[in-house]
Short mmCIF file of C-alpha atoms and ligand atoms in Angstrom, two decimals:
data_model
loop_
_atom_site.label_atom_id
_atom_site.label_comp_id
_atom_site.label_asym_id
_atom_site.label_seq_id
_atom_site.Cartn_x
_atom_site.Cartn_y
_atom_site.Cartn_z
CA MET A 1 -26.79 0.70 -2.06
CA GLU A 2 -23.83 3.09 -2.38
CA ASN A 3 -21.03 2.23 -4.81
CA ILE A 4 -17.43 2.60 -3.61
CA LEU A 5 -14.58 2.43 -6.12
CA VAL A 6 -11.34 1.02 -4.67
CA THR A 7 -8.39 1.18 -7.09
CA GLY A 8 -5.47 -1.23 -6.64
CA GLY A 9 -7.69 -3.70 -4.71
CA ALA A 10 -5.71 -6.67 -5.97
CA GLY A 11 -2.55 -5.42 -4.30
CA PHE A 12 -1.28 -5.67 -0.75
CA ILE A 13 -3.01 -2.80 1.13
CA GLY A 14 -5.90 -2.28 -1.33
CA GLY A 15 -6.56 -6.04 -1.17
CA ASN A 16 -6.81 -5.97 2.62
CA PHE A 17 -8.95 -2.85 2.37
CA VAL A 18 -11.40 -4.42 -0.12
CA GLN A 19 -11.86 -7.47 2.15
CA TYR A 20 -12.32 -5.26 5.23
CA MET A 21 -14.93 -3.08 3.46
CA VAL A 22 -16.88 -5.97 1.84
CA GLU A 23 -17.22 -7.70 5.24
CA LYS A 24 -17.85 -4.56 7.33
CA TYR A 25 -20.30 -2.75 5.08
CA PRO A 26 -22.88 -4.98 3.38
CA GLN A 27 -24.74 -1.80 2.43
CA TYR A 28 -21.82 -0.71 0.16
CA HIS A 29 -21.02 -2.24 -3.19
CA ILE A 30 -17.24 -2.41 -3.44
CA TYR A 31 -15.83 -2.23 -6.94
CA ASN A 32 -12.21 -3.36 -7.11
CA LEU A 33 -10.51 -1.72 -10.10
CA ASP A 34 -7.08 -3.13 -10.87
CA LEU A 35 -4.83 -3.64 -13.93
CA LEU A 36 -3.32 -6.79 -12.40
CA THR A 37 0.31 -5.84 -12.86
CA TYR A 38 2.97 -8.16 -11.40
CA ALA A 39 1.78 -6.90 -7.96
CA GLY A 40 -1.89 -7.62 -8.44
CA ASP A 41 -3.45 -10.97 -7.58
CA LEU A 42 -7.11 -12.01 -7.29
CA THR A 43 -6.67 -15.39 -5.61
CA LYS A 44 -6.58 -13.51 -2.29
CA HIS A 45 -10.29 -12.65 -2.85
CA GLN A 46 -11.62 -16.20 -3.11
CA GLN A 47 -13.58 -15.68 0.18
CA ILE A 48 -15.40 -12.64 -1.16
CA GLU A 49 -15.52 -13.02 -4.94
CA ASN A 50 -19.08 -14.39 -4.93
CA LYS A 51 -20.48 -11.92 -2.49
CA GLU A 52 -23.23 -9.68 -3.86
CA ASN A 53 -21.50 -6.48 -2.71
CA TYR A 54 -18.19 -7.18 -4.50
CA SER A 55 -17.20 -6.75 -8.20
CA PHE A 56 -13.85 -6.76 -9.98
CA VAL A 57 -13.11 -4.53 -12.98
CA HIS A 58 -9.94 -5.05 -15.01
CA ILE A 59 -8.88 -1.56 -16.03
CA ASP A 60 -5.74 0.55 -16.29
CA ILE A 61 -6.27 3.80 -14.30
CA ALA A 62 -4.27 5.64 -17.02
CA ASP A 63 -6.77 4.50 -19.68
CA ARG A 64 -9.02 7.55 -19.84
CA GLN A 65 -11.62 5.91 -22.09
CA ALA A 66 -12.03 2.79 -19.95
CA VAL A 67 -12.18 4.80 -16.68
CA GLY A 68 -14.69 7.22 -18.25
CA GLU A 69 -16.91 4.29 -19.37
CA LEU A 70 -16.84 2.79 -15.87
CA PHE A 71 -17.97 6.03 -14.34
CA GLU A 72 -20.73 6.30 -16.98
CA ARG A 73 -21.95 2.83 -16.00
CA VAL A 74 -21.66 3.07 -12.20
CA ASP A 75 -22.61 5.96 -9.96
CA PHE A 76 -19.78 6.04 -7.39
CA THR A 77 -20.17 7.83 -4.03
CA TYR A 78 -16.57 7.47 -2.94
CA VAL A 79 -13.24 6.71 -4.66
CA VAL A 80 -10.48 5.23 -2.53
CA HIS A 81 -7.31 5.31 -4.62
CA PHE A 82 -4.53 2.83 -3.81
CA ALA A 83 -3.43 1.81 -7.33
CA ALA A 84 0.24 2.63 -7.89
CA GLU A 85 3.61 1.32 -8.71
CA SER A 86 4.80 0.97 -5.14
CA HIS A 87 8.35 -0.45 -4.96
CA VAL A 88 11.26 2.04 -4.48
CA ASP A 89 13.94 -0.26 -5.97
CA ARG A 90 11.92 -0.71 -9.14
CA SER A 91 11.48 3.01 -9.46
CA ILE A 92 15.32 3.44 -9.39
CA THR A 93 15.82 1.06 -12.28
CA ASP A 94 12.67 1.90 -14.30
CA PRO A 95 11.04 5.21 -13.29
CA GLU A 96 8.82 5.71 -16.38
CA VAL A 97 5.95 3.46 -15.46
CA PHE A 98 5.81 5.23 -12.01
CA ILE A 99 5.08 8.51 -13.75
CA ARG A 100 2.45 6.95 -16.00
CA THR A 101 0.56 5.10 -13.29
CA ASN A 102 1.07 7.26 -10.25
CA VAL A 103 0.88 10.67 -11.87
CA LEU A 104 -1.13 10.38 -15.08
CA GLY A 105 -3.36 7.56 -13.72
CA THR A 106 -4.25 9.71 -10.69
CA GLN A 107 -5.07 12.66 -12.92
CA VAL A 108 -7.35 10.45 -15.08
CA LEU A 109 -9.20 9.33 -11.90
CA LEU A 110 -9.46 12.87 -10.62
CA ASP A 111 -11.13 14.00 -13.89
CA ALA A 112 -13.61 11.14 -13.72
CA ALA A 113 -14.38 11.80 -9.98
CA LYS A 114 -14.86 15.51 -10.73
CA SER A 115 -17.27 14.86 -13.58
CA ALA A 116 -19.20 12.35 -11.45
CA GLU A 117 -19.36 14.74 -8.50
CA VAL A 118 -18.32 12.02 -6.03
CA ARG A 119 -18.84 12.62 -2.29
CA LYS A 120 -15.13 12.20 -1.61
CA PHE A 121 -11.85 11.10 -3.30
CA VAL A 122 -9.52 9.56 -0.80
CA HIS A 123 -5.95 9.51 -2.10
CA VAL A 124 -3.77 6.93 -0.37
CA SER A 125 -0.29 8.34 -0.23
CA THR A 126 2.90 7.72 1.73
CA ASP A 127 5.20 9.28 4.30
CA GLU A 128 7.96 8.96 1.71
CA VAL A 129 6.77 12.26 0.14
CA TYR A 130 8.34 14.07 3.05
CA GLY A 131 11.82 12.70 2.23
CA GLU A 132 13.96 11.60 5.14
CA LEU A 133 14.46 12.44 8.80
CA SER A 134 17.74 12.48 10.66
CA PHE A 135 18.29 9.89 13.43
CA ASP A 136 17.28 12.47 16.08
CA PRO A 137 14.39 10.57 17.72
CA THR A 138 12.53 13.76 18.73
CA THR A 139 11.83 14.64 15.08
CA PHE A 140 8.70 13.42 13.19
CA PHE A 141 6.85 13.91 9.94
CA THR A 142 3.77 16.14 10.50
CA GLU A 143 1.22 17.23 7.94
CA GLU A 144 3.14 20.53 7.70
CA THR A 145 6.56 18.94 6.94
CA PRO A 146 7.66 20.17 3.46
CA ILE A 147 7.34 17.74 0.58
CA GLN A 148 10.87 16.66 -0.34
CA PRO A 149 10.79 13.32 -2.07
CA ASN A 150 14.12 11.56 -2.78
CA SER A 151 13.25 8.58 -5.03
CA PRO A 152 11.46 8.43 -8.37
CA TYR A 153 8.69 6.54 -6.53
CA SER A 154 8.24 9.14 -3.81
CA ALA A 155 8.52 11.92 -6.34
CA SER A 156 5.68 10.34 -8.36
CA LYS A 157 3.56 9.97 -5.26
CA ALA A 158 4.30 13.59 -4.21
CA SER A 159 3.27 14.73 -7.74
CA SER A 160 0.03 12.85 -7.41
CA ASP A 161 -0.61 14.39 -3.95
CA LEU A 162 -0.11 17.85 -5.49
CA LEU A 163 -2.61 17.10 -8.26
CA VAL A 164 -5.16 15.93 -5.66
CA ARG A 165 -4.63 19.14 -3.71
CA ALA A 166 -4.98 21.24 -6.93
CA TYR A 167 -8.27 19.53 -7.89
CA HIS A 168 -9.60 20.44 -4.46
CA GLU A 169 -8.37 24.05 -4.60
CA THR A 170 -9.31 24.73 -8.27
CA TYR A 171 -12.45 22.65 -8.80
CA GLY A 172 -13.67 22.13 -5.27
CA LEU A 173 -13.33 18.34 -5.51
CA PRO A 174 -13.86 16.92 -2.01
CA VAL A 175 -10.63 15.11 -1.19
CA ASN A 176 -8.51 13.70 1.61
CA ILE A 177 -4.86 12.67 1.31
CA THR A 178 -3.53 10.03 3.69
CA ARG A 179 0.17 9.52 4.28
CA CYS A 180 1.03 6.27 5.99
CA SER A 181 4.27 4.76 7.19
CA ASN A 182 5.51 1.27 6.22
CA ASN A 183 2.82 -1.47 6.33
CA TYR A 184 3.21 -5.16 7.05
CA GLY A 185 0.78 -8.09 7.25
CA PRO A 186 -1.01 -10.72 5.16
CA TYR A 187 -0.48 -10.64 1.31
CA HIS A 188 2.57 -8.34 1.60
CA PHE A 189 4.29 -8.78 -1.76
CA PRO A 190 7.53 -10.71 -1.30
CA GLU A 191 9.84 -8.14 -2.83
CA LYS A 192 9.48 -5.85 0.26
CA LEU A 193 11.71 -6.20 3.27
CA ILE A 194 9.44 -8.08 5.70
CA PRO A 195 7.95 -10.71 3.41
CA LEU A 196 11.23 -11.06 1.58
CA THR A 197 12.98 -11.85 4.84
CA ILE A 198 10.34 -14.34 5.90
CA SER A 199 10.37 -16.16 2.59
CA ARG A 200 14.16 -16.31 2.38
CA VAL A 201 14.69 -17.40 5.98
CA LEU A 202 12.12 -20.17 5.45
CA ASN A 203 14.15 -21.30 2.40
CA ASP A 204 17.49 -20.99 4.35
CA GLN A 205 18.60 -18.26 1.92
CA LYS A 206 20.69 -15.23 2.78
CA VAL A 207 18.70 -12.06 3.61
CA PRO A 208 20.14 -8.97 1.78
CA VAL A 209 20.37 -5.98 4.16
CA TYR A 210 21.17 -2.74 2.38
CA GLY A 211 24.10 -0.68 3.66
CA ASP A 212 24.71 -1.00 7.40
CA GLY A 213 21.06 -1.94 8.21
CA LYS A 214 20.64 1.14 10.50
CA ASN A 215 18.03 2.85 8.36
CA VAL A 216 14.81 3.28 10.34
CA ARG A 217 11.26 2.59 9.23
CA ASP A 218 8.02 3.09 11.24
CA TRP A 219 5.99 -0.14 10.88
CA LEU A 220 2.17 -0.35 11.02
CA HIS A 221 -0.06 -3.43 10.64
CA VAL A 222 -2.01 -3.21 7.34
CA LEU A 223 -5.40 -3.65 9.13
CA ASP A 224 -4.63 -0.58 11.28
CA HIS A 225 -4.00 1.30 8.00
CA CYS A 226 -7.37 0.07 6.71
CA SER A 227 -9.28 1.24 9.75
CA ALA A 228 -7.62 4.70 9.49
CA ILE A 229 -8.65 5.00 5.83
CA ASP A 230 -12.21 3.94 6.68
CA LEU A 231 -12.28 6.69 9.34
CA VAL A 232 -10.82 9.35 7.00
CA MET A 233 -13.26 8.37 4.24
CA HIS A 234 -16.26 8.73 6.54
CA SER A 235 -15.17 11.48 8.95
CA GLY A 236 -12.12 13.28 7.65
CA THR A 237 -12.47 17.01 7.10
CA VAL A 238 -12.63 17.68 3.36
CA GLY A 239 -9.35 19.07 1.94
CA GLU A 240 -7.21 17.79 4.84
CA VAL A 241 -4.12 15.62 4.84
CA TYR A 242 -3.82 12.91 7.54
CA ASN A 243 -0.59 11.17 8.49
CA ILE A 244 -0.99 7.54 9.69
CA GLY A 245 1.48 5.75 11.90
CA GLY A 246 1.70 3.84 15.19
CA HIS A 247 4.96 5.04 16.76
CA ASN A 248 6.84 1.86 15.93
CA GLU A 249 10.30 2.75 14.69
CA MET A 250 12.81 0.02 14.12
CA THR A 251 16.10 -0.29 12.26
CA ASN A 252 16.06 -2.75 9.36
CA LEU A 253 18.49 -4.96 11.21
CA GLU A 254 16.15 -5.11 14.17
CA VAL A 255 13.30 -6.14 11.86
CA VAL A 256 15.30 -8.80 10.15
CA ARG A 257 16.67 -10.20 13.41
CA THR A 258 13.14 -10.36 14.94
CA ILE A 259 11.96 -12.47 12.03
CA ILE A 260 15.10 -14.70 12.04
CA ARG A 261 14.57 -15.39 15.79
CA ALA A 262 10.80 -16.04 15.33
CA LEU A 263 11.76 -18.70 12.71
CA GLY A 264 14.36 -20.30 14.99
CA LYS A 265 17.32 -19.44 12.67
CA THR A 266 20.57 -17.53 13.31
CA ASP A 267 22.04 -14.16 12.18
CA GLU A 268 24.33 -16.05 9.86
CA LEU A 269 21.64 -15.67 7.25
CA ILE A 270 22.20 -11.89 7.23
CA GLU A 271 24.22 -10.58 4.26
CA PHE A 272 25.10 -6.89 4.09
CA VAL A 273 24.84 -5.76 0.44
CA GLU A 274 25.37 -2.53 -1.51
CA ASP A 275 23.15 0.29 -0.29
CA ARG A 276 20.03 1.48 -2.18
CA LEU A 277 20.73 4.64 -4.16
CA GLY A 278 19.46 7.73 -2.33
CA HIS A 279 18.42 5.48 0.59
CA ASP A 280 16.26 7.50 3.04
CA LYS A 281 17.67 7.31 6.57
CA ARG A 282 14.66 7.45 8.71
CA TYR A 283 10.83 7.75 8.55
CA ALA A 284 8.71 8.45 11.64
CA ILE A 285 5.14 9.65 11.78
CA ASP A 286 3.52 12.06 14.18
CA PRO A 287 -0.08 10.68 14.12
CA THR A 288 -1.61 13.36 16.43
CA LYS A 289 -4.05 14.65 13.81
CA ILE A 290 -5.65 11.30 12.97
CA GLU A 291 -5.71 10.35 16.65
CA GLU A 292 -7.76 13.47 17.28
CA LEU A 293 -10.16 12.14 14.68
CA GLY A 294 -10.58 9.05 16.92
CA TRP A 295 -8.18 6.51 15.39
CA ARG A 296 -5.92 4.15 17.37
CA PRO A 297 -3.91 1.22 16.09
CA VAL A 298 -4.85 -2.11 17.67
CA TYR A 299 -1.74 -4.20 16.73
CA ASP A 300 1.48 -3.90 18.62
CA PHE A 301 4.46 -4.97 16.54
CA GLU A 302 5.28 -8.06 18.63
CA THR A 303 1.80 -9.56 18.13
CA GLY A 304 1.49 -8.31 14.54
CA ILE A 305 4.72 -9.72 13.30
CA ALA A 306 4.16 -13.07 15.05
CA GLN A 307 0.78 -13.34 13.37
CA THR A 308 2.29 -12.27 10.02
CA VAL A 309 5.02 -14.87 10.26
CA ASP A 310 2.31 -17.52 10.99
CA TRP A 311 0.33 -16.23 8.08
CA PHE A 312 3.28 -16.68 5.72
CA LEU A 313 3.87 -20.18 7.10
CA GLU A 314 0.22 -21.10 6.50
CA ASN A 315 -0.01 -19.54 3.05
CA LYS A 316 3.24 -20.78 1.53
CA GLU A 317 1.43 -21.62 -1.71
CA TRP A 318 0.56 -18.00 -2.23
CA TRP A 319 4.05 -16.54 -2.05
CA GLU A 320 5.89 -19.53 -3.47
CA LYS A 321 3.85 -19.10 -6.73
CA ILE A 322 4.97 -15.48 -6.84
CA ILE A 323 8.59 -16.25 -6.21
CA SER A 324 8.64 -19.03 -8.76
CA GLY A 325 7.01 -16.92 -11.41
CA GLU A 326 4.11 -19.43 -11.79
CA TYR A 327 1.73 -16.83 -10.51
CA GLN A 328 2.46 -14.36 -13.27
CA GLN A 329 1.97 -17.05 -15.91
CA TYR A 330 -1.33 -18.04 -14.29
CA PHE A 331 -2.66 -14.52 -14.65
CA ASP A 332 -1.32 -14.07 -18.16
CA ARG A 333 -3.23 -17.21 -19.12
CA GLN A 334 -6.36 -16.26 -17.20
CA TYR A 335 -6.59 -12.81 -18.73
CA ALA A 336 -5.59 -13.87 -22.25
CA ARG A 337 -8.99 -15.74 -22.23
CA LYS A 338 -11.04 -12.55 -21.50
P1 LIG B 1 1.09 -2.96 -4.32
O1 LIG B 1 2.19 -2.77 -5.27
O2 LIG B 1 1.01 -4.18 -3.45
O3 LIG B 1 -0.30 -2.94 -5.12
C1 LIG B 1 -0.56 -1.95 -6.16
C2 LIG B 1 -1.77 -2.46 -6.89
O4 LIG B 1 -2.13 -1.45 -7.91
C3 LIG B 1 -1.63 -3.81 -7.65
O5 LIG B 1 -2.76 -4.59 -7.45
C4 LIG B 1 -1.46 -3.36 -9.09
O6 LIG B 1 -1.95 -4.39 -10.02
C5 LIG B 1 -2.36 -2.12 -9.15
N1 LIG B 1 -1.98 -1.26 -10.28
C6 LIG B 1 -0.67 -0.85 -10.57
N2 LIG B 1 -0.77 -0.06 -11.70
C7 LIG B 1 -2.07 0.03 -12.03
C8 LIG B 1 -2.76 0.75 -13.08
N3 LIG B 1 -2.09 1.47 -14.02
N4 LIG B 1 -4.10 0.65 -13.12
C9 LIG B 1 -4.81 -0.09 -12.20
N5 LIG B 1 -4.18 -0.75 -11.21
C10 LIG B 1 -2.78 -0.71 -11.11
O7 LIG B 1 1.05 -1.66 -3.43
P2 LIG B 1 0.73 -1.49 -1.90
O8 LIG B 1 1.97 -1.70 -1.14
O9 LIG B 1 -0.55 -2.25 -1.56
O10 LIG B 1 0.40 0.07 -1.87
C11 LIG B 1 -0.90 0.59 -2.13
C12 LIG B 1 -0.86 2.12 -2.09
O11 LIG B 1 -0.53 2.46 -0.78
C13 LIG B 1 0.07 2.78 -2.99
O12 LIG B 1 -0.48 3.97 -3.50
C14 LIG B 1 1.29 3.15 -2.06
O13 LIG B 1 1.94 4.27 -2.59
C15 LIG B 1 0.57 3.38 -0.75
N6 LIG B 1 1.40 3.08 0.49
C16 LIG B 1 1.99 1.90 0.62
C17 LIG B 1 2.67 1.62 1.78
C18 LIG B 1 3.39 0.26 2.08
O14 LIG B 1 4.02 0.14 3.07
N7 LIG B 1 3.27 -0.68 1.17
C19 LIG B 1 2.70 2.60 2.83
C20 LIG B 1 2.01 3.84 2.65
C21 LIG B 1 1.36 4.07 1.43
O1 LIG B 2 7.05 4.38 3.98
C1 LIG B 2 6.04 3.88 3.16
C2 LIG B 2 6.64 3.10 2.02
O2 LIG B 2 7.12 1.86 2.53
C3 LIG B 2 5.67 2.89 0.86
O3 LIG B 2 5.33 4.15 0.34
C4 LIG B 2 6.26 2.04 -0.21
O4 LIG B 2 5.27 1.71 -1.20
C5 LIG B 2 6.74 0.75 0.46
O5 LIG B 2 7.32 -0.11 -0.56
C6 LIG B 2 7.69 0.99 1.57
O6 LIG B 2 8.91 1.55 1.09
P1 LIG B 2 10.36 1.15 1.72
O7 LIG B 2 11.37 1.44 0.69
O8 LIG B 2 10.55 1.68 3.06
O9 LIG B 2 10.10 -0.43 1.88
P2 LIG B 2 11.00 -1.77 1.51
O10 LIG B 2 10.31 -2.90 2.08
O11 LIG B 2 11.34 -1.79 0.08
O12 LIG B 2 12.29 -1.46 2.36
C7 LIG B 2 12.26 -1.27 3.74
C8 LIG B 2 13.64 -0.98 4.25
O13 LIG B 2 14.46 -2.12 4.14
C9 LIG B 2 14.39 0.14 3.42
O14 LIG B 2 15.19 0.94 4.32
C10 LIG B 2 15.24 -0.63 2.47
C11 LIG B 2 15.55 -1.92 3.25
N1 LIG B 2 15.76 -3.17 2.44
C12 LIG B 2 14.78 -3.46 1.49
C13 LIG B 2 14.87 -4.60 0.77
C14 LIG B 2 13.83 -4.96 -0.27
C15 LIG B 2 16.87 -3.99 2.68
O15 LIG B 2 17.72 -3.69 3.51
N2 LIG B 2 16.92 -5.12 1.93
C16 LIG B 2 15.97 -5.50 0.96
O16 LIG B 2 16.14 -6.54 0.32
#
């Protein structure tokens, strides 16, 4: 059995990826490494936690000794690296932890993967490293677009991308970097626009829209992101960067209004608030290169968002615990015992 290390597998995208891999590949043992920060949660894995091909390891990626010991104990074939501080607003108020986790943590993992001579290190990055596009709809991010990050979050991700590239060029570490657009779907953490809107509309609370609401994001269902990473891991050309996106650009206002309509409420719930500092205008991915590898998204936004709204309706307990803070206390208690 081959061992696959997935970092950040208690978070939104890593969590969906862990479940996808455990179910799809019984011949792989999936190790979910996660620090369980405020964004990490293991209750989402109740369906798989007793499967023979799944294990959880509670480790900080920036803890060199703990990461080294894990690699001594387990022979990993692939590393798929999701673990990160991921929220732009948090990076504006408290950038330091972004540097520690996203930059230093990635470097610790790269060292471990290099010593272990893994078959491939897949680094999950973001379109935000390219900075912003104008509103000209004929412009897109390609893999050749210059790296020009604008927030502390995207700067920390760009730094980690450059380290991954350097480990490939200098030491010959087999790597791929993926840069995906905005994801949505089950287990999206309710500080991000889509789940925040759903949860607030369901509670008849105002939805804060930054600035004029005209900023554009390119939305992709999380399971389409998972299938793209699976493909890159198995078939991506070593050393290459792959952009991932499904040509689904929407203004924030369009996204919020779609959700409000789906829940039978009115635009009165929208509240325009002060803009995010350094707010990127527009992101849009040119996915030609990953399409040439054979990838196609299967979710259109209309279906995907309707299913996501239903998921949040059916899984109120999950996000209500997070919003109320109960969830964090639960994990503090749970891990104090270990
Ligand atoms: P998330 O915030 O939901 O999850 C991050 C996970 O990483 C959490 O489980 C957290 O506990 C874990 N983590 C944080 N610091 C850690 C540390 N020091 N050691 C070990 N684990 C740690 O993030 P997400 O939205 O699922 O994003 C996952 C990855 O995908 C990130 O690298 C992000 O940059 C990238 N990405 C996200 C999006 C998006 O739309 N959310 C789009 C493109 C790329
Ligand atoms: O593009 C990929 C990136 O997408 C990932 O790298 C990040 O990890 C992920 O968090 C996401 O970043 P964004 O900043 O685009 O996502 P967020 O959900 O925070 O915001 C989406 C848009 O909505 C953005 O233009 C800001 C706006 N917004 C956000 C919040 C939280 C609002 O108008 N109101 C809000 O309350």
